[in-house]
């Protein structure tokens, strides 16, 4: 079955870069849209960005200048880099598979809490 | 940028019908999905493409979408349905979530 697993530091200092990796099993990463989504404490879900079809990406306009989403097909993984973080970036970060354009998310990782603090 | 608006909270008595709305400009021309998220868990899709109920989702969950509003309806609400619910749509090439609605069953 399809499984997604986030990994990365749980604590990042302000102004530094948050880096997470999502390992995908049970399906090839060369299809679908692979997303990063976060949920800050007490707030709702926020879409961060996706990568699909050999490396094409799109990101939330509100985060665009700080976000890079990339894929490593050889490892069946995709990654998130979020630069110049502040306390407002503290959240549970999820990786997720989106079936296709106009479709829904069908698989989610368990989520990983990232705290931005000195 | 495109925005989806949901009521922050909805309350319902067990066995009654819960209705959660999601509003956006010409939302009826886009597919809307609905996700349920319980504390400490990842979201789960309960309605996709406006009205489709994925395998394993109880029949009491249904959806509709017309004009500027998509609606999630839970008929005969159970205590286990208490959760946060998020609508989601595509705006051309970006993914948009509503702010979320906390459903309380009391």
JSON list of C-alpha atoms in Angstrom, two decimals:
[
{"chain": "A", "resi": 1, "resn": "UNK", "atom": "CA", "xyz": [0.00, 0.00, 0.00]},
{"chain": "A", "resi": 2, "resn": "UNK", "atom": "CA", "xyz": [1.04, 3.60, -0.50]},
{"chain": "A", "resi": 3, "resn": "UNK", "atom": "CA", "xyz": [2.91, 5.10, 2.45]},
{"chain": "A", "resi": 4, "resn": "UNK", "atom": "CA", "xyz": [4.49, 8.51, 2.97]},
{"chain": "A", "resi": 5, "resn": "UNK", "atom": "CA", "xyz": [6.91, 9.34, 5.78]},
{"chain": "A", "resi": 6, "resn": "UNK", "atom": "CA", "xyz": [8.28, 12.76, 6.65]},
{"chain": "A", "resi": 7, "resn": "UNK", "atom": "CA", "xyz": [11.74, 13.17, 8.14]},
{"chain": "A", "resi": 8, "resn": "UNK", "atom": "CA", "xyz": [13.86, 16.09, 9.26]},
{"chain": "A", "resi": 9, "resn": "UNK", "atom": "CA", "xyz": [14.77, 18.25, 12.27]},
{"chain": "A", "resi": 10, "resn": "UNK", "atom": "CA", "xyz": [12.06, 19.01, 14.77]},
{"chain": "A", "resi": 11, "resn": "UNK", "atom": "CA", "xyz": [13.70, 22.27, 15.83]},
{"chain": "A", "resi": 12, "resn": "UNK", "atom": "CA", "xyz": [14.98, 25.04, 13.57]},
{"chain": "A", "resi": 13, "resn": "UNK", "atom": "CA", "xyz": [16.45, 28.38, 14.60]},
{"chain": "A", "resi": 14, "resn": "UNK", "atom": "CA", "xyz": [14.93, 31.65, 13.37]},
{"chain": "A", "resi": 15, "resn": "UNK", "atom": "CA", "xyz": [16.38, 32.89, 10.05]},
{"chain": "A", "resi": 16, "resn": "UNK", "atom": "CA", "xyz": [17.64, 29.41, 9.16]},
{"chain": "A", "resi": 17, "resn": "UNK", "atom": "CA", "xyz": [16.31, 26.94, 6.57]},
{"chain": "A", "resi": 18, "resn": "UNK", "atom": "CA", "xyz": [13.73, 24.28, 7.35]},
{"chain": "A", "resi": 19, "resn": "UNK", "atom": "CA", "xyz": [14.47, 21.11, 5.37]},
{"chain": "A", "resi": 20, "resn": "UNK", "atom": "CA", "xyz": [12.18, 18.08, 5.24]},
{"chain": "A", "resi": 21, "resn": "UNK", "atom": "CA", "xyz": [12.14, 14.92, 3.15]},
{"chain": "A", "resi": 22, "resn": "UNK", "atom": "CA", "xyz": [9.21, 12.68, 2.31]},
{"chain": "A", "resi": 23, "resn": "UNK", "atom": "CA", "xyz": [9.96, 9.04, 1.57]},
{"chain": "A", "resi": 24, "resn": "UNK", "atom": "CA", "xyz": [7.36, 7.35, -0.62]},
{"chain": "A", "resi": 25, "resn": "UNK", "atom": "CA", "xyz": [6.72, 3.62, -0.79]},
{"chain": "A", "resi": 26, "resn": "UNK", "atom": "CA", "xyz": [4.15, 1.48, -2.56]},
{"chain": "A", "resi": 27, "resn": "UNK", "atom": "CA", "xyz": [3.99, 3.68, -5.67]},
{"chain": "A", "resi": 28, "resn": "UNK", "atom": "CA", "xyz": [6.31, 5.33, -8.13]},
{"chain": "A", "resi": 29, "resn": "UNK", "atom": "CA", "xyz": [7.07, 8.97, -7.51]},
{"chain": "A", "resi": 30, "resn": "UNK", "atom": "CA", "xyz": [7.21, 9.70, -11.22]},
{"chain": "A", "resi": 31, "resn": "UNK", "atom": "CA", "xyz": [3.45, 10.17, -11.39]},
{"chain": "A", "resi": 32, "resn": "UNK", "atom": "CA", "xyz": [0.98, 12.26, -9.41]},
{"chain": "A", "resi": 33, "resn": "UNK", "atom": "CA", "xyz": [1.42, 15.60, -7.64]},
{"chain": "A", "resi": 34, "resn": "UNK", "atom": "CA", "xyz": [3.54, 15.43, -4.47]},
{"chain": "A", "resi": 35, "resn": "UNK", "atom": "CA", "xyz": [2.64, 18.09, -1.95]},
{"chain": "A", "resi": 36, "resn": "UNK", "atom": "CA", "xyz": [3.76, 19.78, 1.23]},
{"chain": "A", "resi": 37, "resn": "UNK", "atom": "CA", "xyz": [1.01, 21.06, 3.51]},
{"chain": "A", "resi": 38, "resn": "UNK", "atom": "CA", "xyz": [1.26, 22.45, 7.02]},
{"chain": "A", "resi": 39, "resn": "UNK", "atom": "CA", "xyz": [-0.99, 23.16, 9.96]},
{"chain": "A", "resi": 40, "resn": "UNK", "atom": "CA", "xyz": [0.20, 25.75, 12.50]},
{"chain": "A", "resi": 41, "resn": "UNK", "atom": "CA", "xyz": [-1.04, 25.36, 16.08]},
{"chain": "A", "resi": 42, "resn": "UNK", "atom": "CA", "xyz": [-4.61, 26.58, 16.41]},
{"chain": "A", "resi": 43, "resn": "UNK", "atom": "CA", "xyz": [-4.92, 27.30, 12.69]},
{"chain": "A", "resi": 44, "resn": "UNK", "atom": "CA", "xyz": [-6.06, 25.54, 9.54]},
{"chain": "A", "resi": 45, "resn": "UNK", "atom": "CA", "xyz": [-4.35, 23.67, 6.73]},
{"chain": "A", "resi": 46, "resn": "UNK", "atom": "CA", "xyz": [-2.07, 25.67, 4.44]},
{"chain": "A", "resi": 47, "resn": "UNK", "atom": "CA", "xyz": [-0.88, 24.33, 1.10]},
{"chain": "A", "resi": 48, "resn": "UNK", "atom": "CA", "xyz": [2.83, 25.01, 0.60]},
{"chain": "A", "resi": 49, "resn": "UNK", "atom": "CA", "xyz": [3.60, 23.59, -2.82]},
{"chain": "A", "resi": 50, "resn": "UNK", "atom": "CA", "xyz": [3.93, 20.55, -5.05]},
{"chain": "A", "resi": 51, "resn": "UNK", "atom": "CA", "xyz": [6.28, 18.86, -7.48]},
{"chain": "A", "resi": 52, "resn": "UNK", "atom": "CA", "xyz": [5.21, 16.64, -10.37]},
{"chain": "A", "resi": 53, "resn": "UNK", "atom": "CA", "xyz": [6.18, 15.15, -13.69]},
{"chain": "A", "resi": 54, "resn": "UNK", "atom": "CA", "xyz": [9.92, 15.12, -13.49]},
{"chain": "A", "resi": 55, "resn": "UNK", "atom": "CA", "xyz": [10.50, 18.17, -11.38]},
{"chain": "A", "resi": 56, "resn": "UNK", "atom": "CA", "xyz": [7.94, 20.81, -12.35]},
{"chain": "A", "resi": 57, "resn": "UNK", "atom": "CA", "xyz": [6.78, 22.71, -9.29]},
{"chain": "A", "resi": 58, "resn": "UNK", "atom": "CA", "xyz": [4.26, 25.22, -8.06]},
{"chain": "A", "resi": 59, "resn": "UNK", "atom": "CA", "xyz": [4.11, 26.99, -4.71]},
{"chain": "A", "resi": 60, "resn": "UNK", "atom": "CA", "xyz": [1.74, 29.05, -2.59]},
{"chain": "A", "resi": 61, "resn": "UNK", "atom": "CA", "xyz": [2.13, 32.67, -3.70]},
{"chain": "A", "resi": 62, "resn": "UNK", "atom": "CA", "xyz": [2.32, 33.77, -0.06]},
{"chain": "A", "resi": 63, "resn": "UNK", "atom": "CA", "xyz": [5.44, 31.61, 0.46]},
{"chain": "A", "resi": 64, "resn": "UNK", "atom": "CA", "xyz": [6.84, 31.56, -3.06]},
{"chain": "A", "resi": 65, "resn": "UNK", "atom": "CA", "xyz": [10.03, 33.51, -2.41]},
{"chain": "A", "resi": 66, "resn": "UNK", "atom": "CA", "xyz": [11.09, 31.22, 0.45]},
{"chain": "A", "resi": 67, "resn": "UNK", "atom": "CA", "xyz": [10.05, 27.77, -0.79]},
{"chain": "A", "resi": 68, "resn": "UNK", "atom": "CA", "xyz": [11.77, 25.15, -2.90]},
{"chain": "A", "resi": 69, "resn": "UNK", "atom": "CA", "xyz": [10.16, 21.77, -3.55]},
{"chain": "A", "resi": 70, "resn": "UNK", "atom": "CA", "xyz": [12.23, 19.14, -5.33]},
{"chain": "A", "resi": 71, "resn": "UNK", "atom": "CA", "xyz": [12.15, 15.45, -6.18]},
{"chain": "A", "resi": 72, "resn": "UNK", "atom": "CA", "xyz": [14.75, 12.67, -6.20]},
{"chain": "A", "resi": 73, "resn": "UNK", "atom": "CA", "xyz": [13.21, 9.92, -8.30]},
{"chain": "A", "resi": 74, "resn": "UNK", "atom": "CA", "xyz": [16.17, 7.59, -7.72]},
{"chain": "A", "resi": 75, "resn": "UNK", "atom": "CA", "xyz": [15.33, 7.51, -4.02]},
{"chain": "A", "resi": 76, "resn": "UNK", "atom": "CA", "xyz": [11.53, 7.82, -4.44]},
{"chain": "A", "resi": 77, "resn": "UNK", "atom": "CA", "xyz": [11.66, 10.94, -2.26]},
{"chain": "A", "resi": 78, "resn": "UNK", "atom": "CA", "xyz": [10.69, 14.57, -2.48]},
{"chain": "A", "resi": 79, "resn": "UNK", "atom": "CA", "xyz": [11.84, 17.45, -0.33]},
{"chain": "A", "resi": 80, "resn": "UNK", "atom": "CA", "xyz": [10.93, 20.86, 1.06]},
{"chain": "A", "resi": 81, "resn": "UNK", "atom": "CA", "xyz": [13.26, 23.76, 1.81]},
{"chain": "A", "resi": 82, "resn": "UNK", "atom": "CA", "xyz": [11.74, 26.78, 3.54]},
{"chain": "A", "resi": 83, "resn": "UNK", "atom": "CA", "xyz": [14.20, 29.64, 3.98]},
{"chain": "A", "resi": 84, "resn": "UNK", "atom": "CA", "xyz": [14.41, 32.45, 6.53]},
{"chain": "A", "resi": 85, "resn": "UNK", "atom": "CA", "xyz": [11.99, 30.85, 8.97]},
{"chain": "A", "resi": 86, "resn": "UNK", "atom": "CA", "xyz": [10.28, 32.66, 11.83]},
{"chain": "A", "resi": 87, "resn": "UNK", "atom": "CA", "xyz": [8.11, 31.52, 14.71]},
{"chain": "A", "resi": 88, "resn": "UNK", "atom": "CA", "xyz": [5.12, 31.80, 12.35]},
{"chain": "A", "resi": 89, "resn": "UNK", "atom": "CA", "xyz": [6.51, 28.79, 10.46]},
{"chain": "A", "resi": 90, "resn": "UNK", "atom": "CA", "xyz": [6.06, 26.54, 13.50]},
{"chain": "A", "resi": 91, "resn": "UNK", "atom": "CA", "xyz": [3.60, 23.86, 12.39]},
{"chain": "A", "resi": 92, "resn": "UNK", "atom": "CA", "xyz": [2.92, 20.22, 11.73]},
{"chain": "A", "resi": 93, "resn": "UNK", "atom": "CA", "xyz": [4.23, 19.59, 8.23]},
{"chain": "A", "resi": 94, "resn": "UNK", "atom": "CA", "xyz": [2.59, 16.92, 6.08]},
{"chain": "A", "resi": 95, "resn": "UNK", "atom": "CA", "xyz": [3.64, 15.40, 2.80]},
{"chain": "A", "resi": 96, "resn": "UNK", "atom": "CA", "xyz": [0.78, 14.19, 0.66]},
{"chain": "A", "resi": 97, "resn": "UNK", "atom": "CA", "xyz": [-0.11, 12.71, -2.73]},
{"chain": "A", "resi": 98, "resn": "UNK", "atom": "CA", "xyz": [-2.59, 14.49, -4.94]},
{"chain": "A", "resi": 99, "resn": "UNK", "atom": "CA", "xyz": [-4.12, 12.32, -7.63]},
{"chain": "A", "resi": 100, "resn": "UNK", "atom": "CA", "xyz": [-4.09, 14.90, -10.41]},
{"chain": "A", "resi": 101, "resn": "UNK", "atom": "CA", "xyz": [-5.06, 18.39, -11.43]},
{"chain": "A", "resi": 102, "resn": "UNK", "atom": "CA", "xyz": [-8.56, 19.17, -10.09]},
{"chain": "A", "resi": 103, "resn": "UNK", "atom": "CA", "xyz": [-8.44, 16.04, -7.94]},
{"chain": "A", "resi": 104, "resn": "UNK", "atom": "CA", "xyz": [-8.12, 15.39, -4.22]},
{"chain": "A", "resi": 105, "resn": "UNK", "atom": "CA", "xyz": [-5.35, 14.30, -1.87]},
{"chain": "A", "resi": 106, "resn": "UNK", "atom": "CA", "xyz": [-5.63, 10.57, -1.32]},
{"chain": "A", "resi": 107, "resn": "UNK", "atom": "CA", "xyz": [-2.58, 9.77, 0.83]},
{"chain": "A", "resi": 108, "resn": "UNK", "atom": "CA", "xyz": [-1.00, 11.76, 3.66]},
{"chain": "A", "resi": 109, "resn": "UNK", "atom": "CA", "xyz": [2.09, 11.25, 5.78]},
{"chain": "A", "resi": 110, "resn": "UNK", "atom": "CA", "xyz": [1.66, 11.13, 9.53]},
{"chain": "A", "resi": 111, "resn": "UNK", "atom": "CA", "xyz": [3.00, 14.67, 9.86]},
{"chain": "A", "resi": 112, "resn": "UNK", "atom": "CA", "xyz": [6.04, 16.02, 11.66]},
{"chain": "A", "resi": 113, "resn": "UNK", "atom": "CA", "xyz": [6.11, 18.90, 14.11]},
{"chain": "A", "resi": 114, "resn": "UNK", "atom": "CA", "xyz": [8.68, 21.56, 13.33]},
{"chain": "A", "resi": 115, "resn": "UNK", "atom": "CA", "xyz": [9.26, 24.25, 15.92]},
{"chain": "A", "resi": 116, "resn": "UNK", "atom": "CA", "xyz": [11.10, 27.47, 15.09]},
{"chain": "A", "resi": 117, "resn": "UNK", "atom": "CA", "xyz": [12.86, 28.70, 18.20]},
{"chain": "A", "resi": 118, "resn": "UNK", "atom": "CA", "xyz": [16.28, 29.82, 19.32]},
{"chain": "B", "resi": 1, "resn": "UNK", "atom": "CA", "xyz": [-5.36, 34.95, -4.69]},
{"chain": "B", "resi": 2, "resn": "UNK", "atom": "CA", "xyz": [-8.36, 32.65, -4.50]},
{"chain": "B", "resi": 3, "resn": "UNK", "atom": "CA", "xyz": [-10.02, 32.25, -1.11]},
{"chain": "B", "resi": 4, "resn": "UNK", "atom": "CA", "xyz": [-12.39, 29.67, 0.35]},
{"chain": "B", "resi": 5, "resn": "UNK", "atom": "CA", "xyz": [-14.48, 30.73, 3.36]},
{"chain": "B", "resi": 6, "resn": "UNK", "atom": "CA", "xyz": [-15.90, 28.35, 5.96]},
{"chain": "B", "resi": 7, "resn": "UNK", "atom": "CA", "xyz": [-17.74, 29.03, 9.23]},
{"chain": "B", "resi": 8, "resn": "UNK", "atom": "CA", "xyz": [-15.31, 28.58, 12.14]},
{"chain": "B", "resi": 9, "resn": "UNK", "atom": "CA", "xyz": [-17.67, 26.33, 14.03]},
{"chain": "B", "resi": 10, "resn": "UNK", "atom": "CA", "xyz": [-20.84, 24.28, 13.68]},
{"chain": "B", "resi": 11, "resn": "UNK", "atom": "CA", "xyz": [-22.69, 22.49, 16.46]},
{"chain": "B", "resi": 12, "resn": "UNK", "atom": "CA", "xyz": [-25.13, 19.61, 16.07]},
{"chain": "B", "resi": 13, "resn": "UNK", "atom": "CA", "xyz": [-26.94, 17.16, 18.31]},
{"chain": "B", "resi": 14, "resn": "UNK", "atom": "CA", "xyz": [-26.34, 13.44, 17.83]},
{"chain": "B", "resi": 15, "resn": "UNK", "atom": "CA", "xyz": [-28.62, 12.00, 15.19]},
{"chain": "B", "resi": 16, "resn": "UNK", "atom": "CA", "xyz": [-29.29, 15.39, 13.60]},
{"chain": "B", "resi": 17, "resn": "UNK", "atom": "CA", "xyz": [-28.00, 16.75, 10.28]},
{"chain": "B", "resi": 18, "resn": "UNK", "atom": "CA", "xyz": [-24.84, 18.85, 10.17]},
{"chain": "B", "resi": 19, "resn": "UNK", "atom": "CA", "xyz": [-24.27, 21.24, 7.29]},
{"chain": "B", "resi": 20, "resn": "UNK", "atom": "CA", "xyz": [-20.88, 22.83, 6.62]},
{"chain": "B", "resi": 21, "resn": "UNK", "atom": "CA", "xyz": [-20.48, 25.38, 3.85]},
{"chain": "B", "resi": 22, "resn": "UNK", "atom": "CA", "xyz": [-17.51, 26.51, 1.80]},
{"chain": "B", "resi": 23, "resn": "UNK", "atom": "CA", "xyz": [-17.78, 29.70, -0.25]},
{"chain": "B", "resi": 24, "resn": "UNK", "atom": "CA", "xyz": [-15.63, 30.98, -3.07]},
{"chain": "B", "resi": 25, "resn": "UNK", "atom": "CA", "xyz": [-15.99, 32.93, -6.29]},
{"chain": "B", "resi": 26, "resn": "UNK", "atom": "CA", "xyz": [-17.61, 30.67, -8.90]},
{"chain": "B", "resi": 27, "resn": "UNK", "atom": "CA", "xyz": [-16.75, 27.67, -6.74]},
{"chain": "B", "resi": 28, "resn": "UNK", "atom": "CA", "xyz": [-19.43, 25.66, -8.52]},
{"chain": "B", "resi": 29, "resn": "UNK", "atom": "CA", "xyz": [-17.23, 25.63, -11.62]},
{"chain": "B", "resi": 30, "resn": "UNK", "atom": "CA", "xyz": [-14.44, 23.88, -9.74]},
{"chain": "B", "resi": 31, "resn": "UNK", "atom": "CA", "xyz": [-14.27, 20.47, -8.07]},
{"chain": "B", "resi": 32, "resn": "UNK", "atom": "CA", "xyz": [-14.37, 20.65, -4.27]},
{"chain": "B", "resi": 33, "resn": "UNK", "atom": "CA", "xyz": [-13.08, 18.01, -1.87]},
{"chain": "B", "resi": 34, "resn": "UNK", "atom": "CA", "xyz": [-13.71, 17.75, 1.87]},
{"chain": "B", "resi": 35, "resn": "UNK", "atom": "CA", "xyz": [-11.30, 16.44, 4.53]},
{"chain": "B", "resi": 36, "resn": "UNK", "atom": "CA", "xyz": [-11.94, 15.37, 8.10]},
{"chain": "B", "resi": 37, "resn": "UNK", "atom": "CA", "xyz": [-9.15, 15.82, 10.63]},
{"chain": "B", "resi": 38, "resn": "UNK", "atom": "CA", "xyz": [-9.30, 14.55, 14.19]},
{"chain": "B", "resi": 39, "resn": "UNK", "atom": "CA", "xyz": [-6.77, 15.61, 16.88]},
{"chain": "B", "resi": 40, "resn": "UNK", "atom": "CA", "xyz": [-3.40, 13.95, 16.44]},
{"chain": "B", "resi": 41, "resn": "UNK", "atom": "CA", "xyz": [-4.35, 12.41, 13.09]},
{"chain": "B", "resi": 42, "resn": "UNK", "atom": "CA", "xyz": [-3.71, 13.24, 9.45]},
{"chain": "B", "resi": 43, "resn": "UNK", "atom": "CA", "xyz": [-6.64, 14.49, 7.36]},
{"chain": "B", "resi": 44, "resn": "UNK", "atom": "CA", "xyz": [-8.86, 11.98, 5.58]},
{"chain": "B", "resi": 45, "resn": "UNK", "atom": "CA", "xyz": [-10.86, 12.74, 2.44]},
{"chain": "B", "resi": 46, "resn": "UNK", "atom": "CA", "xyz": [-14.58, 12.21, 3.02]},
{"chain": "B", "resi": 47, "resn": "UNK", "atom": "CA", "xyz": [-15.90, 13.75, -0.24]},
{"chain": "B", "resi": 48, "resn": "UNK", "atom": "CA", "xyz": [-14.03, 14.18, -3.53]},
{"chain": "B", "resi": 49, "resn": "UNK", "atom": "CA", "xyz": [-15.02, 15.89, -6.77]},
{"chain": "B", "resi": 50, "resn": "UNK", "atom": "CA", "xyz": [-18.01, 17.60, -5.13]},
{"chain": "B", "resi": 51, "resn": "UNK", "atom": "CA", "xyz": [-20.12, 14.51, -4.50]},
{"chain": "B", "resi": 52, "resn": "UNK", "atom": "CA", "xyz": [-18.01, 11.32, -4.60]},
{"chain": "B", "resi": 53, "resn": "UNK", "atom": "CA", "xyz": [-17.69, 9.34, -1.39]},
{"chain": "B", "resi": 54, "resn": "UNK", "atom": "CA", "xyz": [-14.42, 7.36, -1.23]},
{"chain": "B", "resi": 55, "resn": "UNK", "atom": "CA", "xyz": [-14.45, 3.72, -0.24]},
{"chain": "B", "resi": 56, "resn": "UNK", "atom": "CA", "xyz": [-14.87, 3.29, 3.49]},
{"chain": "B", "resi": 57, "resn": "UNK", "atom": "CA", "xyz": [-16.59, 6.62, 4.10]},
{"chain": "B", "resi": 58, "resn": "UNK", "atom": "CA", "xyz": [-20.06, 6.18, 5.66]},
{"chain": "B", "resi": 59, "resn": "UNK", "atom": "CA", "xyz": [-23.12, 6.94, 3.55]},
{"chain": "B", "resi": 60, "resn": "UNK", "atom": "CA", "xyz": [-24.16, 9.67, 5.98]},
{"chain": "B", "resi": 61, "resn": "UNK", "atom": "CA", "xyz": [-21.52, 11.93, 4.37]},
{"chain": "B", "resi": 62, "resn": "UNK", "atom": "CA", "xyz": [-22.62, 13.72, 1.19]},
{"chain": "B", "resi": 63, "resn": "UNK", "atom": "CA", "xyz": [-21.60, 16.77, -0.79]},
{"chain": "B", "resi": 64, "resn": "UNK", "atom": "CA", "xyz": [-22.92, 19.28, -3.26]},
{"chain": "B", "resi": 65, "resn": "UNK", "atom": "CA", "xyz": [-21.53, 22.27, -5.12]},
{"chain": "B", "resi": 66, "resn": "UNK", "atom": "CA", "xyz": [-23.35, 25.02, -7.01]},
{"chain": "B", "resi": 67, "resn": "UNK", "atom": "CA", "xyz": [-22.94, 28.70, -7.65]},
{"chain": "B", "resi": 68, "resn": "UNK", "atom": "CA", "xyz": [-20.48, 30.06, -5.11]},
{"chain": "B", "resi": 69, "resn": "UNK", "atom": "CA", "xyz": [-21.02, 27.47, -2.38]},
{"chain": "B", "resi": 70, "resn": "UNK", "atom": "CA", "xyz": [-20.03, 23.86, -1.75]},
{"chain": "B", "resi": 71, "resn": "UNK", "atom": "CA", "xyz": [-21.75, 22.02, 1.07]},
{"chain": "B", "resi": 72, "resn": "UNK", "atom": "CA", "xyz": [-20.81, 19.03, 3.18]},
{"chain": "B", "resi": 73, "resn": "UNK", "atom": "CA", "xyz": [-23.79, 17.33, 4.79]},
{"chain": "B", "resi": 74, "resn": "UNK", "atom": "CA", "xyz": [-23.59, 14.74, 7.55]},
{"chain": "B", "resi": 75, "resn": "UNK", "atom": "CA", "xyz": [-26.93, 13.04, 8.07]},
{"chain": "B", "resi": 76, "resn": "UNK", "atom": "CA", "xyz": [-27.59, 11.35, 11.40]},
{"chain": "B", "resi": 77, "resn": "UNK", "atom": "CA", "xyz": [-24.42, 12.73, 12.92]},
{"chain": "B", "resi": 78, "resn": "UNK", "atom": "CA", "xyz": [-22.48, 10.45, 15.25]},
{"chain": "B", "resi": 79, "resn": "UNK", "atom": "CA", "xyz": [-20.29, 11.50, 18.16]},
{"chain": "B", "resi": 80, "resn": "UNK", "atom": "CA", "xyz": [-17.31, 10.12, 16.22]},
{"chain": "B", "resi": 81, "resn": "UNK", "atom": "CA", "xyz": [-17.90, 12.74, 13.51]},
{"chain": "B", "resi": 82, "resn": "UNK", "atom": "CA", "xyz": [-16.67, 15.49, 15.85]},
{"chain": "B", "resi": 83, "resn": "UNK", "atom": "CA", "xyz": [-13.61, 16.85, 14.07]},
{"chain": "B", "resi": 84, "resn": "UNK", "atom": "CA", "xyz": [-12.24, 19.70, 11.98]},
{"chain": "B", "resi": 85, "resn": "UNK", "atom": "CA", "xyz": [-13.44, 19.78, 8.37]},
{"chain": "B", "resi": 86, "resn": "UNK", "atom": "CA", "xyz": [-11.64, 21.50, 5.51]},
{"chain": "B", "resi": 87, "resn": "UNK", "atom": "CA", "xyz": [-12.79, 22.14, 1.97]},
{"chain": "B", "resi": 88, "resn": "UNK", "atom": "CA", "xyz": [-10.22, 22.18, -0.84]},
{"chain": "B", "resi": 89, "resn": "UNK", "atom": "CA", "xyz": [-10.29, 23.25, -4.48]},
{"chain": "B", "resi": 90, "resn": "UNK", "atom": "CA", "xyz": [-7.90, 24.04, -7.28]},
{"chain": "B", "resi": 91, "resn": "UNK", "atom": "CA", "xyz": [-7.43, 27.59, -8.54]},
{"chain": "B", "resi": 92, "resn": "UNK", "atom": "CA", "xyz": [-5.95, 26.96, -11.98]},
{"chain": "B", "resi": 93, "resn": "UNK", "atom": "CA", "xyz": [-2.58, 25.50, -10.87]},
{"chain": "B", "resi": 94, "resn": "UNK", "atom": "CA", "xyz": [-2.62, 26.08, -7.13]},
{"chain": "B", "resi": 95, "resn": "UNK", "atom": "CA", "xyz": [-4.27, 24.17, -4.31]},
{"chain": "B", "resi": 96, "resn": "UNK", "atom": "CA", "xyz": [-6.46, 26.12, -1.91]},
{"chain": "B", "resi": 97, "resn": "UNK", "atom": "CA", "xyz": [-7.88, 25.10, 1.46]},
{"chain": "B", "resi": 98, "resn": "UNK", "atom": "CA", "xyz": [-10.70, 26.69, 3.36]},
{"chain": "B", "resi": 99, "resn": "UNK", "atom": "CA", "xyz": [-10.00, 27.94, 6.86]},
{"chain": "B", "resi": 100, "resn": "UNK", "atom": "CA", "xyz": [-11.67, 24.92, 8.43]},
{"chain": "B", "resi": 101, "resn": "UNK", "atom": "CA", "xyz": [-14.81, 24.29, 10.50]},
{"chain": "B", "resi": 102, "resn": "UNK", "atom": "CA", "xyz": [-14.81, 22.70, 13.93]},
{"chain": "B", "resi": 103, "resn": "UNK", "atom": "CA", "xyz": [-17.81, 20.39, 14.17]},
{"chain": "B", "resi": 104, "resn": "UNK", "atom": "CA", "xyz": [-19.00, 19.85, 17.72]},
{"chain": "B", "resi": 105, "resn": "UNK", "atom": "CA", "xyz": [-21.48, 17.06, 18.45]},
{"chain": "B", "resi": 106, "resn": "UNK", "atom": "CA", "xyz": [-23.26, 17.76, 21.71]}
]
